[in-house]
PDB file of N, CA and C in Angstrom:
ATOM      1  N   SER A   1     -18.985 140.748 152.287  1.00  0.00           N
ATOM      2  CA  SER A   1     -19.538 141.770 151.428  1.00  0.00           C
ATOM      3  C   SER A   1     -20.492 141.126 150.431  1.00  0.00           C
ATOM      4  N   GLY A   2     -21.584 141.804 150.146  1.00  0.00           N
ATOM      5  CA  GLY A   2     -22.548 141.286 149.200  1.00  0.00           C
ATOM      6  C   GLY A   2     -23.583 140.347 149.789  1.00  0.00           C
ATOM      7  N   HIS A   3     -23.513 140.091 151.087  1.00  0.00           N
ATOM      8  CA  HIS A   3     -24.483 139.196 151.726  1.00  0.00           C
ATOM      9  C   HIS A   3     -25.470 140.024 152.542  1.00  0.00           C
ATOM     10  N   GLU A   4     -26.762 139.739 152.355  1.00  0.00           N
ATOM     11  CA  GLU A   4     -27.782 140.438 153.130  1.00  0.00           C
ATOM     12  C   GLU A   4     -27.827 139.906 154.554  1.00  0.00           C
ATOM     13  N   LEU A   5     -28.061 140.804 155.501  1.00  0.00           N
ATOM     14  CA  LEU A   5     -28.234 140.388 156.891  1.00  0.00           C
ATOM     15  C   LEU A   5     -29.651 139.849 157.080  1.00  0.00           C
ATOM     16  N   THR A   6     -29.794 138.873 157.923  1.00  0.00           N
ATOM     17  CA  THR A   6     -31.100 138.299 158.230  1.00  0.00           C
ATOM     18  C   THR A   6     -31.574 138.864 159.556  1.00  0.00           C
ATOM     19  N   SER A   7     -32.757 139.463 159.546  1.00  0.00           N
ATOM     20  CA  SER A   7     -33.335 139.997 160.774  1.00  0.00           C
ATOM     21  C   SER A   7     -33.855 138.831 161.617  1.00  0.00           C
ATOM     22  N   LEU A   8     -33.482 138.827 162.895  1.00  0.00           N
ATOM     23  CA  LEU A   8     -33.859 137.733 163.791  1.00  0.00           C
ATOM     24  C   LEU A   8     -35.084 138.098 164.624  1.00  0.00           C
ATOM     25  N   SER A   9     -35.797 137.104 165.076  1.00  0.00           N
ATOM     26  CA  SER A   9     -37.067 137.288 165.773  1.00  0.00           C
ATOM     27  C   SER A   9     -36.909 137.648 167.246  1.00  0.00           C
ATOM     28  N   GLU A  10     -37.354 138.846 167.601  1.00  0.00           N
ATOM     29  CA  GLU A  10     -37.415 139.227 169.009  1.00  0.00           C
ATOM     30  C   GLU A  10     -38.525 138.458 169.714  1.00  0.00           C
ATOM     31  N   GLN A  11     -39.629 138.205 168.968  1.00  0.00           N
ATOM     32  CA  GLN A  11     -40.779 137.530 169.574  1.00  0.00           C
ATOM     33  C   GLN A  11     -40.416 136.132 170.058  1.00  0.00           C
ATOM     34  N   MET A  12     -39.536 135.452 169.346  1.00  0.00           N
ATOM     35  CA  MET A  12     -39.110 134.127 169.792  1.00  0.00           C
ATOM     36  C   MET A  12     -38.498 134.206 171.183  1.00  0.00           C
ATOM     37  N   LEU A  13     -37.663 135.208 171.411  1.00  0.00           N
ATOM     38  CA  LEU A  13     -37.046 135.358 172.732  1.00  0.00           C
ATOM     39  C   LEU A  13     -38.085 135.695 173.792  1.00  0.00           C
ATOM     40  N   VAL A  14     -38.996 136.611 173.465  1.00  0.00           N
ATOM     41  CA  VAL A  14     -40.013 137.022 174.439  1.00  0.00           C
ATOM     42  C   VAL A  14     -40.923 135.841 174.796  1.00  0.00           C
ATOM     43  N   SER A  15     -41.313 135.054 173.806  1.00  0.00           N
ATOM     44  CA  SER A  15     -42.251 133.954 174.041  1.00  0.00           C
ATOM     45  C   SER A  15     -41.597 132.670 174.538  1.00  0.00           C
ATOM     46  N   CYS A  16     -40.373 132.392 174.096  1.00  0.00           N
ATOM     47  CA  CYS A  16     -39.783 131.072 174.360  1.00  0.00           C
ATOM     48  C   CYS A  16     -38.725 131.055 175.457  1.00  0.00           C
ATOM     49  N   ASP A  17     -38.034 132.163 175.673  1.00  0.00           N
ATOM     50  CA  ASP A  17     -36.991 132.198 176.708  1.00  0.00           C
ATOM     51  C   ASP A  17     -37.640 132.499 178.051  1.00  0.00           C
ATOM     52  N   THR A  18     -37.924 131.465 178.816  1.00  0.00           N
ATOM     53  CA  THR A  18     -38.629 131.635 180.091  1.00  0.00           C
ATOM     54  C   THR A  18     -37.708 132.080 181.223  1.00  0.00           C
ATOM     55  N   THR A  19     -36.405 132.234 180.956  1.00  0.00           N
ATOM     56  CA  THR A  19     -35.481 132.690 181.995  1.00  0.00           C
ATOM     57  C   THR A  19     -35.487 134.203 182.134  1.00  0.00           C
ATOM     58  N   GLU A  20     -36.072 134.904 181.178  1.00  0.00           N
ATOM     59  CA  GLU A  20     -36.132 136.366 181.229  1.00  0.00           C
ATOM     60  C   GLU A  20     -37.530 136.803 181.664  1.00  0.00           C
ATOM     61  N   ASP A  21     -37.805 138.097 181.567  1.00  0.00           N
ATOM     62  CA  ASP A  21     -39.043 138.665 182.105  1.00  0.00           C
ATOM     63  C   ASP A  21     -40.032 139.056 181.011  1.00  0.00           C
ATOM     64  N   ASN A  22     -40.116 138.261 179.943  1.00  0.00           N
ATOM     65  CA  ASN A  22     -41.041 138.513 178.837  1.00  0.00           C
ATOM     66  C   ASN A  22     -41.012 139.980 178.425  1.00  0.00           C
ATOM     67  N   CYS A  23     -42.164 140.634 178.404  1.00  0.00           N
ATOM     68  CA  CYS A  23     -42.239 142.038 177.986  1.00  0.00           C
ATOM     69  C   CYS A  23     -41.655 142.987 179.025  1.00  0.00           C
ATOM     70  N   GLY A  24     -41.342 142.482 180.214  1.00  0.00           N
ATOM     71  CA  GLY A  24     -40.785 143.314 181.271  1.00  0.00           C
ATOM     72  C   GLY A  24     -39.308 143.619 181.089  1.00  0.00           C
ATOM     73  N   GLY A  25     -38.693 143.035 180.086  1.00  0.00           N
ATOM     74  CA  GLY A  25     -37.286 143.317 179.814  1.00  0.00           C
ATOM     75  C   GLY A  25     -36.411 142.095 180.000  1.00  0.00           C
ATOM     76  N   GLY A  26     -35.154 142.284 179.671  1.00  0.00           N
ATOM     77  CA  GLY A  26     -34.182 141.204 179.769  1.00  0.00           C
ATOM     78  C   GLY A  26     -32.824 141.741 179.367  1.00  0.00           C
ATOM     79  N   PHE A  27     -31.868 140.872 179.261  1.00  0.00           N
ATOM     80  CA  PHE A  27     -30.503 141.274 178.935  1.00  0.00           C
ATOM     81  C   PHE A  27     -30.030 140.523 177.702  1.00  0.00           C
ATOM     82  N   ALA A  28     -29.403 141.244 176.778  1.00  0.00           N
ATOM     83  CA  ALA A  28     -28.953 140.651 175.518  1.00  0.00           C
ATOM     84  C   ALA A  28     -27.988 139.496 175.746  1.00  0.00           C
ATOM     85  N   ASP A  29     -27.057 139.640 176.682  1.00  0.00           N
ATOM     86  CA  ASP A  29     -26.082 138.566 176.898  1.00  0.00           C
ATOM     87  C   ASP A  29     -26.760 137.279 177.366  1.00  0.00           C
ATOM     88  N   ARG A  30     -27.784 137.409 178.207  1.00  0.00           N
ATOM     89  CA  ARG A  30     -28.496 136.213 178.675  1.00  0.00           C
ATOM     90  C   ARG A  30     -29.354 135.618 177.558  1.00  0.00           C
ATOM     91  N   ALA A  31     -29.884 136.478 176.691  1.00  0.00           N
ATOM     92  CA  ALA A  31     -30.654 135.983 175.549  1.00  0.00           C
ATOM     93  C   ALA A  31     -29.762 135.171 174.620  1.00  0.00           C
ATOM     94  N   PHE A  32     -28.561 135.663 174.341  1.00  0.00           N
ATOM     95  CA  PHE A  32     -27.633 134.916 173.490  1.00  0.00           C
ATOM     96  C   PHE A  32     -27.242 133.592 174.142  1.00  0.00           C
ATOM     97  N   LYS A  33     -27.024 133.609 175.445  1.00  0.00           N
ATOM     98  CA  LYS A  33     -26.696 132.359 176.150  1.00  0.00           C
ATOM     99  C   LYS A  33     -27.848 131.364 176.044  1.00  0.00           C
ATOM    100  N   TRP A  34     -29.085 131.849 176.153  1.00  0.00           N
ATOM    101  CA  TRP A  34     -30.243 130.970 176.036  1.00  0.00           C
ATOM    102  C   TRP A  34     -30.312 130.363 174.638  1.00  0.00           C
ATOM    103  N   ILE A  35     -30.094 131.177 173.609  1.00  0.00           N
ATOM    104  CA  ILE A  35     -30.124 130.678 172.230  1.00  0.00           C
ATOM    105  C   ILE A  35     -29.122 129.547 172.054  1.00  0.00           C
ATOM    106  N   VAL A  36     -27.914 129.742 172.569  1.00  0.00           N
ATOM    107  CA  VAL A  36     -26.857 128.745 172.386  1.00  0.00           C
ATOM    108  C   VAL A  36     -27.069 127.517 173.266  1.00  0.00           C
ATOM    109  N   SER A  37     -27.368 127.718 174.556  1.00  0.00           N
ATOM    110  CA  SER A  37     -27.415 126.578 175.477  1.00  0.00           C
ATOM    111  C   SER A  37     -28.759 125.854 175.502  1.00  0.00           C
ATOM    112  N   SER A  38     -29.847 126.578 175.456  1.00  0.00           N
ATOM    113  CA  SER A  38     -31.159 125.946 175.604  1.00  0.00           C
ATOM    114  C   SER A  38     -31.878 125.715 174.284  1.00  0.00           C
ATOM    115  N   ASN A  39     -31.472 126.415 173.243  1.00  0.00           N
ATOM    116  CA  ASN A  39     -32.174 126.290 171.968  1.00  0.00           C
ATOM    117  C   ASN A  39     -31.247 125.785 170.864  1.00  0.00           C
ATOM    118  N   LYS A  40     -30.133 125.181 171.247  1.00  0.00           N
ATOM    119  CA  LYS A  40     -29.184 124.543 170.326  1.00  0.00           C
ATOM    120  C   LYS A  40     -28.653 125.489 169.251  1.00  0.00           C
ATOM    121  N   GLY A  41     -28.581 126.778 169.554  1.00  0.00           N
ATOM    122  CA  GLY A  41     -28.049 127.747 168.602  1.00  0.00           C
ATOM    123  C   GLY A  41     -29.026 128.158 167.519  1.00  0.00           C
ATOM    124  N   ASN A  42     -30.265 127.742 167.642  1.00  0.00           N
ATOM    125  CA  ASN A  42     -31.268 128.061 166.626  1.00  0.00           C
ATOM    126  C   ASN A  42     -32.085 129.277 167.021  1.00  0.00           C
ATOM    127  N   VAL A  43     -32.382 130.087 166.033  1.00  0.00           N
ATOM    128  CA  VAL A  43     -33.231 131.255 166.242  1.00  0.00           C
ATOM    129  C   VAL A  43     -34.075 131.424 164.980  1.00  0.00           C
ATOM    130  N   PHE A  44     -35.278 131.948 165.129  1.00  0.00           N
ATOM    131  CA  PHE A  44     -36.161 132.130 163.981  1.00  0.00           C
ATOM    132  C   PHE A  44     -35.926 133.486 163.331  1.00  0.00           C
ATOM    133  N   THR A  45     -36.282 133.563 162.058  1.00  0.00           N
ATOM    134  CA  THR A  45     -36.196 134.841 161.352  1.00  0.00           C
ATOM    135  C   THR A  45     -37.363 135.730 161.780  1.00  0.00           C
ATOM    136  N   GLU A  46     -37.160 137.026 161.697  1.00  0.00           N
ATOM    137  CA  GLU A  46     -38.216 137.996 162.015  1.00  0.00           C
ATOM    138  C   GLU A  46     -39.417 137.795 161.091  1.00  0.00           C
ATOM    139  N   GLN A  47     -39.148 137.499 159.832  1.00  0.00           N
ATOM    140  CA  GLN A  47     -40.224 137.323 158.856  1.00  0.00           C
ATOM    141  C   GLN A  47     -41.124 136.137 159.214  1.00  0.00           C
ATOM    142  N   SER A  48     -40.540 135.057 159.714  1.00  0.00           N
ATOM    143  CA  SER A  48     -41.346 133.872 160.019  1.00  0.00           C
ATOM    144  C   SER A  48     -41.977 133.911 161.414  1.00  0.00           C
ATOM    145  N   TYR A  49     -41.473 134.792 162.288  1.00  0.00           N
ATOM    146  CA  TYR A  49     -41.986 134.861 163.666  1.00  0.00           C
ATOM    147  C   TYR A  49     -41.972 136.330 164.087  1.00  0.00           C
ATOM    148  N   PRO A  50     -42.892 137.144 163.520  1.00  0.00           N
ATOM    149  CA  PRO A  50     -42.877 138.592 163.772  1.00  0.00           C
ATOM    150  C   PRO A  50     -43.281 138.961 165.200  1.00  0.00           C
ATOM    151  N   TYR A  51     -42.893 140.151 165.600  1.00  0.00           N
ATOM    152  CA  TYR A  51     -43.192 140.652 166.939  1.00  0.00           C
ATOM    153  C   TYR A  51     -44.690 140.872 167.088  1.00  0.00           C
ATOM    154  N   ALA A  52     -45.274 140.368 168.172  1.00  0.00           N
ATOM    155  CA  ALA A  52     -46.717 140.471 168.384  1.00  0.00           C
ATOM    156  C   ALA A  52     -47.083 140.817 169.821  1.00  0.00           C
ATOM    157  N   SER A  53     -46.120 141.154 170.669  1.00  0.00           N
ATOM    158  CA  SER A  53     -46.388 141.350 172.096  1.00  0.00           C
ATOM    159  C   SER A  53     -46.647 142.791 172.495  1.00  0.00           C
ATOM    160  N   GLY A  54     -46.813 143.689 171.562  1.00  0.00           N
ATOM    161  CA  GLY A  54     -46.921 145.110 171.861  1.00  0.00           C
ATOM    162  C   GLY A  54     -47.948 145.497 172.904  1.00  0.00           C
ATOM    163  N   GLY A  55     -49.052 144.769 173.013  1.00  0.00           N
ATOM    164  CA  GLY A  55     -50.102 145.122 173.953  1.00  0.00           C
ATOM    165  C   GLY A  55     -49.889 144.603 175.362  1.00  0.00           C
ATOM    166  N   GLY A  56     -48.752 143.954 175.608  1.00  0.00           N
ATOM    167  CA  GLY A  56     -48.477 143.437 176.940  1.00  0.00           C
ATOM    168  C   GLY A  56     -48.788 141.966 177.119  1.00  0.00           C
ATOM    169  N   ASN A  57     -49.580 141.390 176.211  1.00  0.00           N
ATOM    170  CA  ASN A  57     -49.820 139.951 176.305  1.00  0.00           C
ATOM    171  C   ASN A  57     -48.789 139.226 175.434  1.00  0.00           C
ATOM    172  N   VAL A  58     -48.276 138.126 175.955  1.00  0.00           N
ATOM    173  CA  VAL A  58     -47.214 137.389 175.281  1.00  0.00           C
ATOM    174  C   VAL A  58     -47.786 136.103 174.688  1.00  0.00           C
ATOM    175  N   PRO A  59     -47.731 135.970 173.355  1.00  0.00           N
ATOM    176  CA  PRO A  59     -48.206 134.733 172.739  1.00  0.00           C
ATOM    177  C   PRO A  59     -47.368 133.536 173.193  1.00  0.00           C
ATOM    178  N   ALA A  60     -47.972 132.370 173.191  1.00  0.00           N
ATOM    179  CA  ALA A  60     -47.243 131.142 173.546  1.00  0.00           C
ATOM    180  C   ALA A  60     -46.106 130.900 172.564  1.00  0.00           C
ATOM    181  N   CYS A  61     -45.092 130.198 173.021  1.00  0.00           N
ATOM    182  CA  CYS A  61     -43.942 129.860 172.190  1.00  0.00           C
ATOM    183  C   CYS A  61     -44.395 128.995 171.012  1.00  0.00           C
ATOM    184  N   ASP A  62     -44.017 129.398 169.817  1.00  0.00           N
ATOM    185  CA  ASP A  62     -44.372 128.684 168.592  1.00  0.00           C
ATOM    186  C   ASP A  62     -43.081 128.245 167.915  1.00  0.00           C
ATOM    187  N   LYS A  63     -42.855 126.956 167.817  1.00  0.00           N
ATOM    188  CA  LYS A  63     -41.598 126.429 167.267  1.00  0.00           C
ATOM    189  C   LYS A  63     -41.684 126.124 165.774  1.00  0.00           C
ATOM    190  N   SER A  64     -42.589 126.786 165.029  1.00  0.00           N
ATOM    191  CA  SER A  64     -42.744 126.456 163.616  1.00  0.00           C
ATOM    192  C   SER A  64     -42.153 127.499 162.674  1.00  0.00           C
ATOM    193  N   GLY A  65     -41.380 128.446 163.181  1.00  0.00           N
ATOM    194  CA  GLY A  65     -40.786 129.468 162.326  1.00  0.00           C
ATOM    195  C   GLY A  65     -39.621 128.939 161.520  1.00  0.00           C
ATOM    196  N   LYS A  66     -39.105 129.768 160.616  1.00  0.00           N
ATOM    197  CA  LYS A  66     -37.935 129.406 159.814  1.00  0.00           C
ATOM    198  C   LYS A  66     -36.688 129.568 160.670  1.00  0.00           C
ATOM    199  N   VAL A  67     -35.954 128.489 160.840  1.00  0.00           N
ATOM    200  CA  VAL A  67     -34.781 128.469 161.715  1.00  0.00           C
ATOM    201  C   VAL A  67     -33.531 128.888 160.956  1.00  0.00           C
ATOM    202  N   VAL A  68     -32.727 129.727 161.606  1.00  0.00           N
ATOM    203  CA  VAL A  68     -31.367 129.997 161.156  1.00  0.00           C
ATOM    204  C   VAL A  68     -30.469 129.636 162.327  1.00  0.00           C
ATOM    205  N   GLY A  69     -29.247 129.249 162.064  1.00  0.00           N
ATOM    206  CA  GLY A  69     -28.360 128.780 163.125  1.00  0.00           C
ATOM    207  C   GLY A  69     -27.340 129.809 163.547  1.00  0.00           C
ATOM    208  N   ALA A  70     -26.864 129.664 164.758  1.00  0.00           N
ATOM    209  CA  ALA A  70     -25.793 130.502 165.301  1.00  0.00           C
ATOM    210  C   ALA A  70     -24.736 129.581 165.880  1.00  0.00           C
ATOM    211  N   LYS A  71     -23.469 129.933 165.693  1.00  0.00           N
ATOM    212  CA  LYS A  71     -22.382 129.118 166.249  1.00  0.00           C
ATOM    213  C   LYS A  71     -21.465 129.979 167.071  1.00  0.00           C
TER     214      LYS A  71
END
């Protein structure tokens, strides 16, 4: 109680998780597995890596966002 939730970056998953289908869709359980197994539990905040794929083109993976951890 009293702690703000941190919004996580969808764009990081779309751009960096190459096991899914980018803007074509994917599955939440596989995205979480990718975060834990392939990205060492790190995910960027929405503020530091905002969604930009709306037009169908997917920006390249950018690893310079603000990292928050997941365990």
